Each structure stands twice: as structure tokens, then as C-alpha cells.
Short mmCIF file of C-alpha atoms and ligand atoms in Angstrom, two decimals:
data_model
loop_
_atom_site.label_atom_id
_atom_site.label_comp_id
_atom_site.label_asym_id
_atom_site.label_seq_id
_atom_site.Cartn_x
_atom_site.Cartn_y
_atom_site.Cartn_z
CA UNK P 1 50.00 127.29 311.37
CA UNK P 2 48.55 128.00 315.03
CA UNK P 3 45.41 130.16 315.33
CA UNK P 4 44.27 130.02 311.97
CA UNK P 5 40.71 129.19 311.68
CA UNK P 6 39.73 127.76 308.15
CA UNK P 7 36.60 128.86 306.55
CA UNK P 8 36.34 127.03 303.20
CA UNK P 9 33.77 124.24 303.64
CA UNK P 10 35.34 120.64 303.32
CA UNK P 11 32.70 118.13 301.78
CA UNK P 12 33.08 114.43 302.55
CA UNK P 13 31.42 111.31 301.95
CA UNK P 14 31.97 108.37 304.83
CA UNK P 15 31.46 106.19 301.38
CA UNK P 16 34.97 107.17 300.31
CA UNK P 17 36.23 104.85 303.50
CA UNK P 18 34.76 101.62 301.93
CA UNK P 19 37.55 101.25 299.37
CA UNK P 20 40.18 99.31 300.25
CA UNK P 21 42.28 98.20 297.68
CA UNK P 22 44.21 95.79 299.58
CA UNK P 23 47.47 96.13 297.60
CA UNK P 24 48.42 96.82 294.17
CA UNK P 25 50.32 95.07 291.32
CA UNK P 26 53.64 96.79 290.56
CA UNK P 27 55.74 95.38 288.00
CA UNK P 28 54.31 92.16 288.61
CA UNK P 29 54.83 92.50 292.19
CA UNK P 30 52.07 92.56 294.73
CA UNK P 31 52.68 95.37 296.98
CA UNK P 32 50.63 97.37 299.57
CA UNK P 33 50.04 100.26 297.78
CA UNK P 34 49.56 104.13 299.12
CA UNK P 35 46.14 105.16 298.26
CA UNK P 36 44.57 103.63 301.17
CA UNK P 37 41.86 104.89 303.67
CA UNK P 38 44.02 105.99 306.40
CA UNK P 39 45.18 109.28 303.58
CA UNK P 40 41.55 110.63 304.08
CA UNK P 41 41.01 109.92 308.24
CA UNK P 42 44.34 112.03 308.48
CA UNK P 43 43.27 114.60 305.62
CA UNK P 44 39.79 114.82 307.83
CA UNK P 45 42.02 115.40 311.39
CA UNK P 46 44.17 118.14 310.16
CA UNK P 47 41.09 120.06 308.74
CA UNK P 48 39.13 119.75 312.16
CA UNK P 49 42.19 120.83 313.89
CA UNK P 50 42.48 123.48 311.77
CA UNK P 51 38.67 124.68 312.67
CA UNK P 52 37.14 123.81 309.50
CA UNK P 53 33.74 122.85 309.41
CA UNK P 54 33.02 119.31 308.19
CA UNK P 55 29.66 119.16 305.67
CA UNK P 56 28.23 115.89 304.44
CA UNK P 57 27.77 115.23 300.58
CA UNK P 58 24.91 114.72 299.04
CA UNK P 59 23.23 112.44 296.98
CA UNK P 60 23.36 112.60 293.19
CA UNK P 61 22.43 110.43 290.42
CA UNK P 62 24.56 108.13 288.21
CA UNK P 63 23.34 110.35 285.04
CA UNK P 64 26.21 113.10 285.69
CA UNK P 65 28.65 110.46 285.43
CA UNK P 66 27.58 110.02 281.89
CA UNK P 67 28.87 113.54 280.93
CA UNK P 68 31.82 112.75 280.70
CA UNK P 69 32.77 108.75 280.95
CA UNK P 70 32.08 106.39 278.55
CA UNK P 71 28.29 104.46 280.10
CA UNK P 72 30.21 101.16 279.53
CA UNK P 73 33.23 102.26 281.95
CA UNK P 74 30.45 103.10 284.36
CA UNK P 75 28.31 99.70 283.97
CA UNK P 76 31.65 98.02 284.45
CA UNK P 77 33.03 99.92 287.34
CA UNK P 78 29.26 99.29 288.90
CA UNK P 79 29.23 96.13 288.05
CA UNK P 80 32.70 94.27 287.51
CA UNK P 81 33.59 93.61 291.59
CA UNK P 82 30.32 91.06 292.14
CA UNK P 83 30.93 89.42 288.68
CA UNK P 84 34.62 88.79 289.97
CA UNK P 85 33.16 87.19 293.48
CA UNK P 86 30.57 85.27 291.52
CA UNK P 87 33.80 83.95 290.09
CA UNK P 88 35.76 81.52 292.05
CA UNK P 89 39.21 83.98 291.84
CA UNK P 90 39.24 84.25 295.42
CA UNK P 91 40.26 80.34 295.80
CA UNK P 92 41.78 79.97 292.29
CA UNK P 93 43.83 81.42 291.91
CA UNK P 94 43.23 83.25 295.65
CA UNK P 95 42.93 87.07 294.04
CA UNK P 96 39.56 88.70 295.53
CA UNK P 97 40.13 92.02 293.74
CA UNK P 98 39.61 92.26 289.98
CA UNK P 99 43.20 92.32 288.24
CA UNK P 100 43.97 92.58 284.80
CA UNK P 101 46.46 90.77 283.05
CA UNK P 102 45.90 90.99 279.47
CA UNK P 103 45.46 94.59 277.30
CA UNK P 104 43.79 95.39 274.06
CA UNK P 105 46.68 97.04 272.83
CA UNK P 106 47.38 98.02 269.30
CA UNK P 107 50.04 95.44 269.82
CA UNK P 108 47.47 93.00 270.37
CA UNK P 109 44.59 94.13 268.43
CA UNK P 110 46.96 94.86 265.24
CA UNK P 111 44.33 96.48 263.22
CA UNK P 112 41.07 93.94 264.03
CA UNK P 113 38.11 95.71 265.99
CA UNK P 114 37.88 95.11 269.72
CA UNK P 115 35.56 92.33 270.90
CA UNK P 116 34.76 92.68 274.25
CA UNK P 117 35.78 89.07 275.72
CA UNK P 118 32.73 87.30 277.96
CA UNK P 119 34.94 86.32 281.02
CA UNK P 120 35.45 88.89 283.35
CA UNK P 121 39.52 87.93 284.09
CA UNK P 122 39.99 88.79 280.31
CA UNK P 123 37.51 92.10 279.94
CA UNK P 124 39.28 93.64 282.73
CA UNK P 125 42.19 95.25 280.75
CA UNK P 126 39.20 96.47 278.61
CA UNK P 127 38.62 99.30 281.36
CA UNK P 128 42.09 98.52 283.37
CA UNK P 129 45.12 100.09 281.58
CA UNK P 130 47.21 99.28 284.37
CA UNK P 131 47.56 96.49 287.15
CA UNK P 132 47.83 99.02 290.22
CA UNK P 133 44.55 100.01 290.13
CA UNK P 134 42.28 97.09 291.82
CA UNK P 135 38.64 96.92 292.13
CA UNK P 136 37.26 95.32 295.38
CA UNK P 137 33.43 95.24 297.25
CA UNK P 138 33.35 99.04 298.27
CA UNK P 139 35.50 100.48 295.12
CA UNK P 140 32.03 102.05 293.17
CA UNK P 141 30.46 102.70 296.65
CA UNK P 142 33.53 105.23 297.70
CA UNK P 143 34.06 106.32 293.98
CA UNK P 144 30.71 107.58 294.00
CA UNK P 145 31.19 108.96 297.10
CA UNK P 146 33.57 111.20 295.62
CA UNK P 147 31.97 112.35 292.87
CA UNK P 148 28.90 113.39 295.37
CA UNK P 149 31.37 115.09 297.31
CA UNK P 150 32.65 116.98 293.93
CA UNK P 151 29.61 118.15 293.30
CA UNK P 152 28.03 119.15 296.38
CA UNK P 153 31.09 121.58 296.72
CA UNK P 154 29.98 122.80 293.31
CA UNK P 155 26.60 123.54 294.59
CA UNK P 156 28.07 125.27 297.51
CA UNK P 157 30.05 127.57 295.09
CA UNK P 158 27.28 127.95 292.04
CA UNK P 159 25.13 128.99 295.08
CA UNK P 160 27.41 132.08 295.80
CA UNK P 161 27.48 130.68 299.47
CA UNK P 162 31.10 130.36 299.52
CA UNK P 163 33.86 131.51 297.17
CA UNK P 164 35.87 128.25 297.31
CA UNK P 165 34.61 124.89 298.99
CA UNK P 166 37.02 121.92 298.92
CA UNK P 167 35.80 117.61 298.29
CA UNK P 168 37.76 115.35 300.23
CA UNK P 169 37.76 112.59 297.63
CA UNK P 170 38.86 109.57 297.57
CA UNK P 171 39.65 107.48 295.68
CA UNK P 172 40.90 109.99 293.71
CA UNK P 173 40.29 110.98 290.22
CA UNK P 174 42.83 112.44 287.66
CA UNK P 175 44.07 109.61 285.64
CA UNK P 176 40.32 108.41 284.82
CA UNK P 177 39.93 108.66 281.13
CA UNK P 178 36.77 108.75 279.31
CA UNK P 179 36.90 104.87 279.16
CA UNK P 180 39.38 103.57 280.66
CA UNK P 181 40.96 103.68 284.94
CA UNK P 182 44.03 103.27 285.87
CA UNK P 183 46.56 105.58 288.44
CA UNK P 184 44.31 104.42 291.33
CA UNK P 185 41.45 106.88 289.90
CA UNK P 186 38.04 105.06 288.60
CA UNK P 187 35.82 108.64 288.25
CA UNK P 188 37.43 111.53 287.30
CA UNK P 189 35.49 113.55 289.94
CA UNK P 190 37.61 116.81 288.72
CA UNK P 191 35.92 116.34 285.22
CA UNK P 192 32.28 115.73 286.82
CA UNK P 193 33.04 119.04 288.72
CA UNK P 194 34.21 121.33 285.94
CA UNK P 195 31.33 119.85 283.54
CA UNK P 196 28.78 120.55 286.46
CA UNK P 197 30.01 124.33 286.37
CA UNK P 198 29.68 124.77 282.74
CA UNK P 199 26.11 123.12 283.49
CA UNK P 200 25.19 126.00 285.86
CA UNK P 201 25.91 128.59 283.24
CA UNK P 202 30.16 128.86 283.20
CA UNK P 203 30.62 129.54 279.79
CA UNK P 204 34.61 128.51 280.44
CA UNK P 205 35.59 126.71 283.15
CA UNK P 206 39.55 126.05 284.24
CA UNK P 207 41.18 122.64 285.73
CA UNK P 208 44.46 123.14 287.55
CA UNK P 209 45.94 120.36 288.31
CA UNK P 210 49.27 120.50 291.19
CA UNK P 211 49.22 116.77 291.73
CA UNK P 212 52.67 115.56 291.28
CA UNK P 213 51.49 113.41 288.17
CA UNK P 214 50.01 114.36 284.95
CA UNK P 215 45.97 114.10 285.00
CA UNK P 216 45.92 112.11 281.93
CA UNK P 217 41.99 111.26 282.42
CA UNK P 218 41.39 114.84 282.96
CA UNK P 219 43.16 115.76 280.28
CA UNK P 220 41.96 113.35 277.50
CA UNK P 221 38.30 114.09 278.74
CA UNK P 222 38.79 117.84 277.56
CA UNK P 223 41.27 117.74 275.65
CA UNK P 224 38.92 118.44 272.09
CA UNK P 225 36.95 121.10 273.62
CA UNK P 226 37.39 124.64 273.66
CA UNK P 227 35.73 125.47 277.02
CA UNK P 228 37.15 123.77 279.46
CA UNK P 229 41.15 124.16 279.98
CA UNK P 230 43.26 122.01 281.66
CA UNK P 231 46.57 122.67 283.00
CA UNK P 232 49.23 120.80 284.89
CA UNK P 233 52.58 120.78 286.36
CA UNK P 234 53.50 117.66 287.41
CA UNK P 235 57.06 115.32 287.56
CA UNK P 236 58.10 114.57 283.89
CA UNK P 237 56.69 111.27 282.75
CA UNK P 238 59.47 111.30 280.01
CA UNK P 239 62.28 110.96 283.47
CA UNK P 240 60.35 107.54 284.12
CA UNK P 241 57.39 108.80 285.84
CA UNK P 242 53.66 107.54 285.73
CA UNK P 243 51.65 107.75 283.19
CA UNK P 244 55.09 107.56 281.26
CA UNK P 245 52.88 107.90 277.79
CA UNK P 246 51.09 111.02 278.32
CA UNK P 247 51.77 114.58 279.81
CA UNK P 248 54.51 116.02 277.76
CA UNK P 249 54.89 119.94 276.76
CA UNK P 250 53.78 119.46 273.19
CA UNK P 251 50.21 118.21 274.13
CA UNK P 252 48.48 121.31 273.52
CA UNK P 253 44.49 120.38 272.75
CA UNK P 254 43.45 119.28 269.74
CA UNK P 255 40.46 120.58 267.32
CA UNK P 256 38.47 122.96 268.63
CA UNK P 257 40.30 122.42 272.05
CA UNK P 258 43.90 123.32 270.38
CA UNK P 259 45.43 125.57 272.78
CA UNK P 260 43.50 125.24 275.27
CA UNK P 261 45.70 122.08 277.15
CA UNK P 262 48.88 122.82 278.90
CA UNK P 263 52.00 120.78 280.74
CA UNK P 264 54.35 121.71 282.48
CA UNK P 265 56.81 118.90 283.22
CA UNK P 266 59.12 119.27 285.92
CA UNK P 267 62.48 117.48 286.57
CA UNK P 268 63.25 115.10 289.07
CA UNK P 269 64.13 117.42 292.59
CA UNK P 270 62.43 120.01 291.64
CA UNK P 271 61.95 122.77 294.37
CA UNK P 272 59.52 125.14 295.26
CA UNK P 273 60.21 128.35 293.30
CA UNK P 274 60.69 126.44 289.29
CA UNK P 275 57.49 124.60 290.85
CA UNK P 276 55.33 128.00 291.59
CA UNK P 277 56.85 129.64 288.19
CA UNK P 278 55.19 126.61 286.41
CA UNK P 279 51.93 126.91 288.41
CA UNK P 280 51.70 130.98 287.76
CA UNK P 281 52.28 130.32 284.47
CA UNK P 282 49.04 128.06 283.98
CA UNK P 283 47.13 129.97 286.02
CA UNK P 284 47.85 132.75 283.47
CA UNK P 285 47.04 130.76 280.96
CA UNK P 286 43.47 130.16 283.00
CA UNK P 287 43.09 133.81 283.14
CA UNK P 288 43.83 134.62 279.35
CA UNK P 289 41.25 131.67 278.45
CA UNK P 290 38.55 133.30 280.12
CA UNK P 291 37.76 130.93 282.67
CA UNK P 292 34.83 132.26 284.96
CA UNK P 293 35.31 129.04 287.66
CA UNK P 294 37.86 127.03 289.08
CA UNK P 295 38.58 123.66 289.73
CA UNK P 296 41.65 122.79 291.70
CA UNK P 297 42.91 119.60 291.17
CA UNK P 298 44.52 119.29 294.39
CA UNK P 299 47.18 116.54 294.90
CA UNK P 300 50.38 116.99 297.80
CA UNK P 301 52.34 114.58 296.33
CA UNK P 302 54.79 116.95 295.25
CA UNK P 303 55.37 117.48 298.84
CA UNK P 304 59.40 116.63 299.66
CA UNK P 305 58.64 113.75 301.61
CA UNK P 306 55.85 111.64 299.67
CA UNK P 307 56.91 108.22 298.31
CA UNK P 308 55.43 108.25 295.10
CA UNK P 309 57.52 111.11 293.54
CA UNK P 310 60.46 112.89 293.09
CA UNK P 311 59.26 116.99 293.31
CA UNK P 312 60.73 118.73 296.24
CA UNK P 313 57.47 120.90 297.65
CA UNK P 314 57.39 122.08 300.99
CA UNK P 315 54.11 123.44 302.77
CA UNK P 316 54.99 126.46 301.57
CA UNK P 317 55.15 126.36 298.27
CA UNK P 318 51.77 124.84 298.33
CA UNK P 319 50.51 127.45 300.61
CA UNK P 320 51.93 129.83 297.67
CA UNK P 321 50.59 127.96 295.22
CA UNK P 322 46.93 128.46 297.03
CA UNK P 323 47.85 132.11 297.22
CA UNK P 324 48.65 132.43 293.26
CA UNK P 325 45.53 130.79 292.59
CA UNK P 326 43.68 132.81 294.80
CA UNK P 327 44.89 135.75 293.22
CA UNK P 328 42.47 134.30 289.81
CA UNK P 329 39.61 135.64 291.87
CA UNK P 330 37.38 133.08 290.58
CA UNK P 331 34.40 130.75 292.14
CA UNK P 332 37.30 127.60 292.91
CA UNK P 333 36.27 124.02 294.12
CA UNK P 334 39.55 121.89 294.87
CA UNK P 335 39.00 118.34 294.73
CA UNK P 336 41.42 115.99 296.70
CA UNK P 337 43.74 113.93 294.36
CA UNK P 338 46.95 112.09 295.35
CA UNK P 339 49.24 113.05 298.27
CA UNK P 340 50.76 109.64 300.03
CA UNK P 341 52.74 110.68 302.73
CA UNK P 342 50.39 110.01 305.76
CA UNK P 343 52.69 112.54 308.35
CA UNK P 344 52.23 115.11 306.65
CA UNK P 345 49.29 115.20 304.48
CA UNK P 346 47.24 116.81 306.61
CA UNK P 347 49.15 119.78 306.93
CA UNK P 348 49.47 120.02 303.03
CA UNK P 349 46.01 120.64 302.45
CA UNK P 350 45.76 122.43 305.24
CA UNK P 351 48.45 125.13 304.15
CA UNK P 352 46.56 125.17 300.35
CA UNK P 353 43.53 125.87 301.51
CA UNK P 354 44.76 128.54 303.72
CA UNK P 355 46.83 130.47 300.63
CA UNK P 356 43.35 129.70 298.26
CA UNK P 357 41.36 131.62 301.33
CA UNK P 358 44.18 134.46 301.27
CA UNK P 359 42.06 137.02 299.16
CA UNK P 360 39.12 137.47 301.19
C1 SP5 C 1 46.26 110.06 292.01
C2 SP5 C 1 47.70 109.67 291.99
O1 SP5 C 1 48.53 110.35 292.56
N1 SP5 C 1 48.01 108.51 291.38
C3 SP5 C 1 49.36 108.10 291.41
C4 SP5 C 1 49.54 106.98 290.50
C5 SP5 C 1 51.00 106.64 290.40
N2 SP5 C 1 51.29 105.48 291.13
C6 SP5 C 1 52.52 104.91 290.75
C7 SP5 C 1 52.86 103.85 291.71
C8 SP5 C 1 54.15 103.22 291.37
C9 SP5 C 1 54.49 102.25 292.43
N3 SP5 C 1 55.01 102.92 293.58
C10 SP5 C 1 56.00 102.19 294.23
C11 SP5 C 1 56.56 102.98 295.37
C12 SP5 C 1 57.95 103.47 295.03
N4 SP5 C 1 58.41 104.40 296.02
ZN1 ZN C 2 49.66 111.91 291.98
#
């Protein structure tokens, strides 16, 4: 896209750099994982390039976090990396990062109460529910980061000053539950945005989420409340997908939030146009909730080339899917969330943020 100059402000923390997660466990097997620092220097690049103008977060304190994450998820995350190095993991067994290996399942538990155990190898699948997801020295520093970068674009929005401002997070945020991490997300920083809205005085707030994986965290954060909606298209977990468990059609909100949750899984391959059908259709279901603010959450790793799944998006189709939310007309912040394909990231977010600035 030559000569475009983008306008929507792009929010970054130089926090989100200090987590490197130095692998990840997959099926047992160390590997060297995606969601690594490089995603947001490239991210950063392509939005320069494209004439944006860079604006540092700010500060804010740890008492937002509270709204909606569990304070013992948050003490842990805070907390659980120096226990781990005041343990002697790094020589013995020679893992520096804090790994689960054991899970309070029902299968385990079988109907006795949870007991938090004392050593921190064994309360790690407490928090952990899975072993891709490590926690190392700069993990709460960057995760913070990102949740200061969520809601500094909210302020930048709530102000009026800009219709839609965009947080580069990372690490990102969608699969963070109210207690638990896992999907390489620790804070949901989506969540933290759409609750700071409703703070400000949105009455109804909506998430959509275009990642190529269901925002299970996002979702189970919301998913009893009536006034904030979450909606998601996203590669069917059912066809063998992460978070396998969670994200199917018939998940629809519960209580006072019934009706107010939708999926939209996708099969494997799927191209652009079934893809923008499904994102149309929950950004009608947005408009018919009454949503008065956006929050995008804003993965590209539905783009045809990323590693980590099988959707067949091209920058056009997210440059359309920009455009359809655009057409909402609402007060948007998109917050960065997965997108693994370090060629052409950049030039995903780019082309979204150019079809969300397409009304003015
Ligand atoms: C935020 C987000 O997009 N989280 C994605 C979490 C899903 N990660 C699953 C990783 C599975 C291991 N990938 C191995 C590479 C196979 N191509
Ligand atoms: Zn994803």
C-alpha cells in the first residue's frame, strides 16, 4: 500500500521487549516457539513505514488488573519467575523458565477441594493450563507493558482525541482466563480494555476477536455478563485446533450474559470471503447488542502464510475485515494478539488498520 499515511495512533510499551520466552513445551517437546520479540520490532517497522506516529504508554496501576483476573493469578504472575530462580531449576534439572508439569484437573482432584501445593514446580499448573506458555525474568514486566499500552489507547479514544487508536501488545492476551494463562497470553489486556470503557461510562461495550484462535480468556471473563459481548471467528478447535476444549458454536453466554457470546468456527483452509461473512455476521451481532465502543481483538494469524494455523487470509481480507468494522461507527481500540509469520506481519496490521480508518 504506497502513499498511504496512517493516522490511528499506535501505543507501545519498550517493556513488551523484555519477554523472552526462550522456547515452549509442545507435546512434551521443547521447541522455539513463535511469540517471540522479533513479532513486535517488525509490527513497530511496518507502522513507521507506513507514517504512523509512534506514542509511548503510560503508567497505570496493578488495581485495573483486578477487574477482571483473579488477585491470586496476578500475585503469581508477579511473583512466580523469582520464586523459580530462588529455586535451583536452572541446574537441576537445567529449566530457568517456570514449567508446569502437573494439573489440578477434575481427573486429579476427583471431587476433593484444591490445596494450593507450597513448592513452586507443583503450584505452577495451578495458574498454567498448558506447558507452552513459560514464565521467565521480564514475563510480568512486558505483560504489564501491555496492559498500559491497552489502556492508554483507551484514554486516547474515551478522550474523543481519536476515533480508533491501536496497542501494540505483547505478549498477547486472549487466552488469559480469569485465573488461569495459557496460549502464550498471561493478561488478557483485551478484557482490561473493554472493562476500562464500561468504566468511562460505556454502558455496552463489544470484543471482536479475528485472531485465528478462539479467545477463551476473553471469553470466560465475560461470558456471565450482559454488557460486554464477545465475538469470534477463529479455526475450529473441534478440527484439532488450540484451545481444543473451548470455542464451539453452542457457547452462547450464560445467565445474565446468555446471548450475548458468539463463535464462529471456521474449517481448516478457509478463505477470505466464508472468513468476512463470519466477521460481518458478529459485527452485527455487536450492533444489535448495543455496543457504544469497540475493542478489536486483533490477531493476523489467519493470514495464509502463518505457522500456527490453518485459515487462508490474505491482506485483503483483513483490510476488509477493518473496513466492515469500520462501518460499526463506534469509538474502536484494537489490541495486538497473535500473528506469527514475521514476513509478513507487518503488512497485516498495517492493511487492518488502514480498512478500520476507511470511514473517516
Ligand atoms: C495468541 C495466540 O495466537 N496464541 C496461540 C496459541 C496457540 N499455540 C499453539 C502452538 C502449537 C505448537 N505449534 C507448533 C507449530 C506447528 N506448525
Ligand atoms: Zn492466535
Amino acid at each position: 500500500m504506497p502513499n498511504m499515511t496512517l493516522k490511528t495512533p499506535v501505543v507501545w510499551s519498550d517493556a513488551c521487549l523484555l519477554h523472552v520466552p526462550k522456547g515452549e513445551v509442545w507435546v512434551g517437546v521443547p521447541i522455539e516457539g513463535t511469540e517471540v520479540p522479533a513479532r513486535a520490532e517488525v509490527i513497530v517497522a511496518a507502522l513507521q513505514d507506513a507514517g504512523a506516529v509512534v506514542t509511548p504508554a503510560s503508567g497505570y496501576d496493578d488495581t485495573v488488573l483486578t477487574d477482571v483476573h483473579d488477585p491470586e493469578l496476578v500475585d503469581w504472575l508477579r511473583t512466580c519467575s523469582d520464586e523459580w530462580q530462588r529455586g535451583s531449576y536452572s541446574v537441576d534439572p537445567g529449566q530457568d523458565r517456570v514449567v508446569p508439569y502437573v494439573f489440578p484437573t477434575a481427573a486429579l482432584l476427583c471431587g476433593l477441594p484444591l490445596r494450593s501445593p507450597t513448592a513452586v514446580h507443583g503450584r505452577a499448573g495451578q495458574y498454567a493450563y498448558d506447558t507452552m506458555t513459560l514464565v521467565g525474568p521480564g514475563t510480568w514486566e512486558a505483560a504489564r507493558g501491555a496492559v498500559d499500552a491497552a489502556l492508554t489507547a483507551v484514554d486516547l479514544v474515551a478522550s474523543g482525541r481519536h476515533e480508533t487508536a491501536y496497542a501494540l501488545c505483547r505478549p498477547p492476551g486472549h487466552h488469559a482466563t480469569p485465573n488461569g494463562y495459557g496460549g502464550s497470553c498471561y493478561l488478557n489486556n483485551a478484557a482490561v480494555a473493554a472493562q476500562a470503557l464500561r468504566t468511562k461510562g460505556h454502558e455496552r461495550v463489544a470484543i471482536i476477536d479475528i485472531d485465528a484462535h478462539h479467545g477463551n480468556g476473553t471469553q470466560a471473563i465475560f461470558y456471565d455478563r450482559s454488557d460486554v459481548y464477545y465475538g469470534s471467528v477463529h479455526v475450529d478447535p473441534a478440527a484439532g485446533w488450540f484451545p481444543h476444549y473451548v470455542g464451539h458454536a453452542d457457547e452462547t453466554g450464560r445467565g445474565d450474559g446468555a446471548g450475548a457470546n458468539r463463535n464462529i468456527p471456521l474449517a481448516e483452509g478457509t478463505p477470505d470471503d466464508d472468513w468476512l461473512a463470519g466477521v460481518a455476521s458478529i459485527a452485527e451481532g455487536a450492533k444489535a447488542h448495543g455496543a457504544t465502543a469497540l475493542v478489536v481483538s486483533l490477531g493476523v494469524d489467519a493470514a495464509i502464510n502463518d505457522p500456527e494455523s490453518p485459515l487462508q487470509i490474505t491482506d485483503r481480507g483483513y483490510q476488509a475485515a477493518g473496513e466492515q468494522l469500520a462501518t460499526l461507527g463506534l469509538p474502536t481500540v484494537a489490541v495486538q494478539e497473535g500473528g506469527y509469520h514475521l514476513p509478513s506481519l507487518g503488512g497485516l496490521v498495517v492493511a487492518t488498520l488502514a480498512g478500520l480508518e476507511s470511514r473517516r
